[in-house]
């Protein structure tokens, strides 16, 4: 649905910036999606009463973790809802199901 159609290249952050104008720290996304801070830059974390991450601030982004799910009884707790904001950019992610190898 982007103007110019699909894009391809080796630098995902540059492609996203070109397509949307957003400067998204793509390297950090994998950590943030698992409810962890990315290494290498300063961050501020706040936890809920159960000890799970509630809020994370890093690289100018503010992430709010609105829920957690456990894919199986033995597995780790993983985020079910994340809202990320930076300036006027706002992204909301809802995970219906996690598949953990």
PDB file of C-alpha atoms in Angstrom:
ATOM      1  CA  UNK A   1       0.000   0.000   0.000  1.00  0.00           C
ATOM      2  CA  UNK A   2       2.997   2.358  -0.084  1.00  0.00           C
ATOM      3  CA  UNK A   3       3.493   4.852  -2.884  1.00  0.00           C
ATOM      4  CA  UNK A   4       6.134   3.446  -5.198  1.00  0.00           C
ATOM      5  CA  UNK A   5       5.256  -0.174  -4.392  1.00  0.00           C
ATOM      6  CA  UNK A   6       7.436  -2.755  -2.626  1.00  0.00           C
ATOM      7  CA  UNK A   7      11.032  -1.929  -1.791  1.00  0.00           C
ATOM      8  CA  UNK A   8      14.097  -4.118  -1.427  1.00  0.00           C
ATOM      9  CA  UNK A   9      17.587  -3.508  -0.102  1.00  0.00           C
ATOM     10  CA  UNK A  10      20.188  -4.434   2.476  1.00  0.00           C
ATOM     11  CA  UNK A  11      19.432  -1.607   4.944  1.00  0.00           C
ATOM     12  CA  UNK A  12      15.957  -2.051   6.468  1.00  0.00           C
ATOM     13  CA  UNK A  13      16.150   1.216   8.430  1.00  0.00           C
ATOM     14  CA  UNK A  14      16.951   3.189   5.262  1.00  0.00           C
ATOM     15  CA  UNK A  15      14.098   1.505   3.354  1.00  0.00           C
ATOM     16  CA  UNK A  16      11.630   2.281   6.127  1.00  0.00           C
ATOM     17  CA  UNK A  17      12.815   5.897   6.309  1.00  0.00           C
ATOM     18  CA  UNK A  18      12.471   6.225   2.524  1.00  0.00           C
ATOM     19  CA  UNK A  19       8.967   4.707   2.520  1.00  0.00           C
ATOM     20  CA  UNK A  20       7.492   6.394   5.604  1.00  0.00           C
ATOM     21  CA  UNK A  21       9.801   9.214   6.648  1.00  0.00           C
ATOM     22  CA  UNK A  22      10.202   7.545  10.056  1.00  0.00           C
ATOM     23  CA  UNK A  23      13.599   7.000  11.598  1.00  0.00           C
ATOM     24  CA  UNK A  24      12.917   3.606  13.207  1.00  0.00           C
ATOM     25  CA  UNK A  25      15.768   1.827  15.045  1.00  0.00           C
ATOM     26  CA  UNK A  26      15.288  -1.469  13.224  1.00  0.00           C
ATOM     27  CA  UNK A  27      18.135  -3.142  15.126  1.00  0.00           C
ATOM     28  CA  UNK A  28      16.270  -2.509  18.393  1.00  0.00           C
ATOM     29  CA  UNK A  29      12.880  -3.813  17.220  1.00  0.00           C
ATOM     30  CA  UNK A  30      13.642  -7.493  17.828  1.00  0.00           C
ATOM     31  CA  UNK A  31      14.543  -6.752  21.434  1.00  0.00           C
ATOM     32  CA  UNK A  32      11.566  -4.454  21.978  1.00  0.00           C
ATOM     33  CA  UNK A  33       9.139  -7.005  20.536  1.00  0.00           C
ATOM     34  CA  UNK A  34      10.371  -9.554  23.095  1.00  0.00           C
ATOM     35  CA  UNK A  35      10.031  -7.055  25.941  1.00  0.00           C
ATOM     36  CA  UNK A  36      13.706  -6.231  26.388  1.00  0.00           C
ATOM     37  CA  UNK A  37      15.895  -3.195  25.914  1.00  0.00           C
ATOM     38  CA  UNK A  38      18.314  -3.130  23.002  1.00  0.00           C
ATOM     39  CA  UNK A  39      22.005  -3.198  23.884  1.00  0.00           C
ATOM     40  CA  UNK A  40      24.278  -0.255  23.252  1.00  0.00           C
ATOM     41  CA  UNK A  41      22.116   2.740  24.102  1.00  0.00           C
ATOM     42  CA  UNK A  42      20.712   4.253  27.254  1.00  0.00           C
ATOM     43  CA  UNK A  43      17.238   3.203  28.319  1.00  0.00           C
ATOM     44  CA  UNK A  44      14.754   3.634  31.148  1.00  0.00           C
ATOM     45  CA  UNK A  45      12.584   0.732  32.251  1.00  0.00           C
ATOM     46  CA  UNK A  46       9.487   0.542  34.451  1.00  0.00           C
ATOM     47  CA  UNK A  47       7.961  -2.734  35.617  1.00  0.00           C
ATOM     48  CA  UNK A  48       4.432  -3.754  36.610  1.00  0.00           C
ATOM     49  CA  UNK A  49       3.417  -5.428  39.890  1.00  0.00           C
ATOM     50  CA  UNK A  50       4.222  -8.867  38.396  1.00  0.00           C
ATOM     51  CA  UNK A  51       7.756  -7.810  37.502  1.00  0.00           C
ATOM     52  CA  UNK A  52       7.096  -7.620  33.760  1.00  0.00           C
ATOM     53  CA  UNK A  53       8.132  -4.648  31.655  1.00  0.00           C
ATOM     54  CA  UNK A  54       5.423  -1.963  31.569  1.00  0.00           C
ATOM     55  CA  UNK A  55       7.276   0.946  29.941  1.00  0.00           C
ATOM     56  CA  UNK A  56      10.535   1.350  28.077  1.00  0.00           C
ATOM     57  CA  UNK A  57      12.179   4.544  26.826  1.00  0.00           C
ATOM     58  CA  UNK A  58      15.058   4.153  24.389  1.00  0.00           C
ATOM     59  CA  UNK A  59      16.429   5.996  21.339  1.00  0.00           C
ATOM     60  CA  UNK A  60      13.766   8.684  21.721  1.00  0.00           C
ATOM     61  CA  UNK A  61      10.943   6.108  21.590  1.00  0.00           C
ATOM     62  CA  UNK A  62       8.461   5.504  24.407  1.00  0.00           C
ATOM     63  CA  UNK A  63       7.049   1.977  24.454  1.00  0.00           C
ATOM     64  CA  UNK A  64       4.073   0.918  26.558  1.00  0.00           C
ATOM     65  CA  UNK A  65       3.519  -2.804  27.141  1.00  0.00           C
ATOM     66  CA  UNK A  66      -0.219  -3.337  27.633  1.00  0.00           C
ATOM     67  CA  UNK A  67      -0.362  -7.074  28.127  1.00  0.00           C
ATOM     68  CA  UNK A  68       1.648 -10.252  28.269  1.00  0.00           C
ATOM     69  CA  UNK A  69       0.982 -13.799  27.052  1.00  0.00           C
ATOM     70  CA  UNK A  70       2.586 -17.149  27.666  1.00  0.00           C
ATOM     71  CA  UNK A  71       2.725 -19.353  24.536  1.00  0.00           C
ATOM     72  CA  UNK A  72       2.884 -22.496  26.708  1.00  0.00           C
ATOM     73  CA  UNK A  73       2.940 -23.293  30.421  1.00  0.00           C
ATOM     74  CA  UNK A  74       6.732 -23.712  30.506  1.00  0.00           C
ATOM     75  CA  UNK A  75       7.719 -20.889  28.137  1.00  0.00           C
ATOM     76  CA  UNK A  76       8.584 -17.262  28.746  1.00  0.00           C
ATOM     77  CA  UNK A  77       6.072 -14.443  29.048  1.00  0.00           C
ATOM     78  CA  UNK A  78       6.005 -12.389  25.832  1.00  0.00           C
ATOM     79  CA  UNK A  79       4.336  -9.056  24.998  1.00  0.00           C
ATOM     80  CA  UNK A  80       0.789  -9.222  23.632  1.00  0.00           C
ATOM     81  CA  UNK A  81       0.260  -5.462  23.103  1.00  0.00           C
ATOM     82  CA  UNK A  82       2.839  -2.749  22.503  1.00  0.00           C
ATOM     83  CA  UNK A  83       2.320   0.916  21.727  1.00  0.00           C
ATOM     84  CA  UNK A  84       5.401   2.831  20.570  1.00  0.00           C
ATOM     85  CA  UNK A  85       5.562   6.610  20.182  1.00  0.00           C
ATOM     86  CA  UNK A  86       8.167   9.102  19.067  1.00  0.00           C
ATOM     87  CA  UNK A  87       7.080  12.622  18.271  1.00  0.00           C
ATOM     88  CA  UNK A  88       4.048  12.400  15.994  1.00  0.00           C
ATOM     89  CA  UNK A  89       4.782   8.772  15.034  1.00  0.00           C
ATOM     90  CA  UNK A  90       2.661   6.172  16.827  1.00  0.00           C
ATOM     91  CA  UNK A  91       2.580   2.435  16.202  1.00  0.00           C
ATOM     92  CA  UNK A  92       0.394  -0.135  17.956  1.00  0.00           C
ATOM     93  CA  UNK A  93       1.196  -3.846  17.746  1.00  0.00           C
ATOM     94  CA  UNK A  94      -1.157  -6.603  18.884  1.00  0.00           C
ATOM     95  CA  UNK A  95       0.151 -10.169  18.877  1.00  0.00           C
ATOM     96  CA  UNK A  96      -2.581 -12.806  18.535  1.00  0.00           C
ATOM     97  CA  UNK A  97      -0.251 -15.763  19.070  1.00  0.00           C
ATOM     98  CA  UNK A  98       3.449 -16.406  19.579  1.00  0.00           C
ATOM     99  CA  UNK A  99       5.211 -19.435  18.103  1.00  0.00           C
ATOM    100  CA  UNK A 100       8.371 -20.187  20.073  1.00  0.00           C
ATOM    101  CA  UNK A 101      10.798 -22.714  18.553  1.00  0.00           C
TER     102      UNK A 101
END
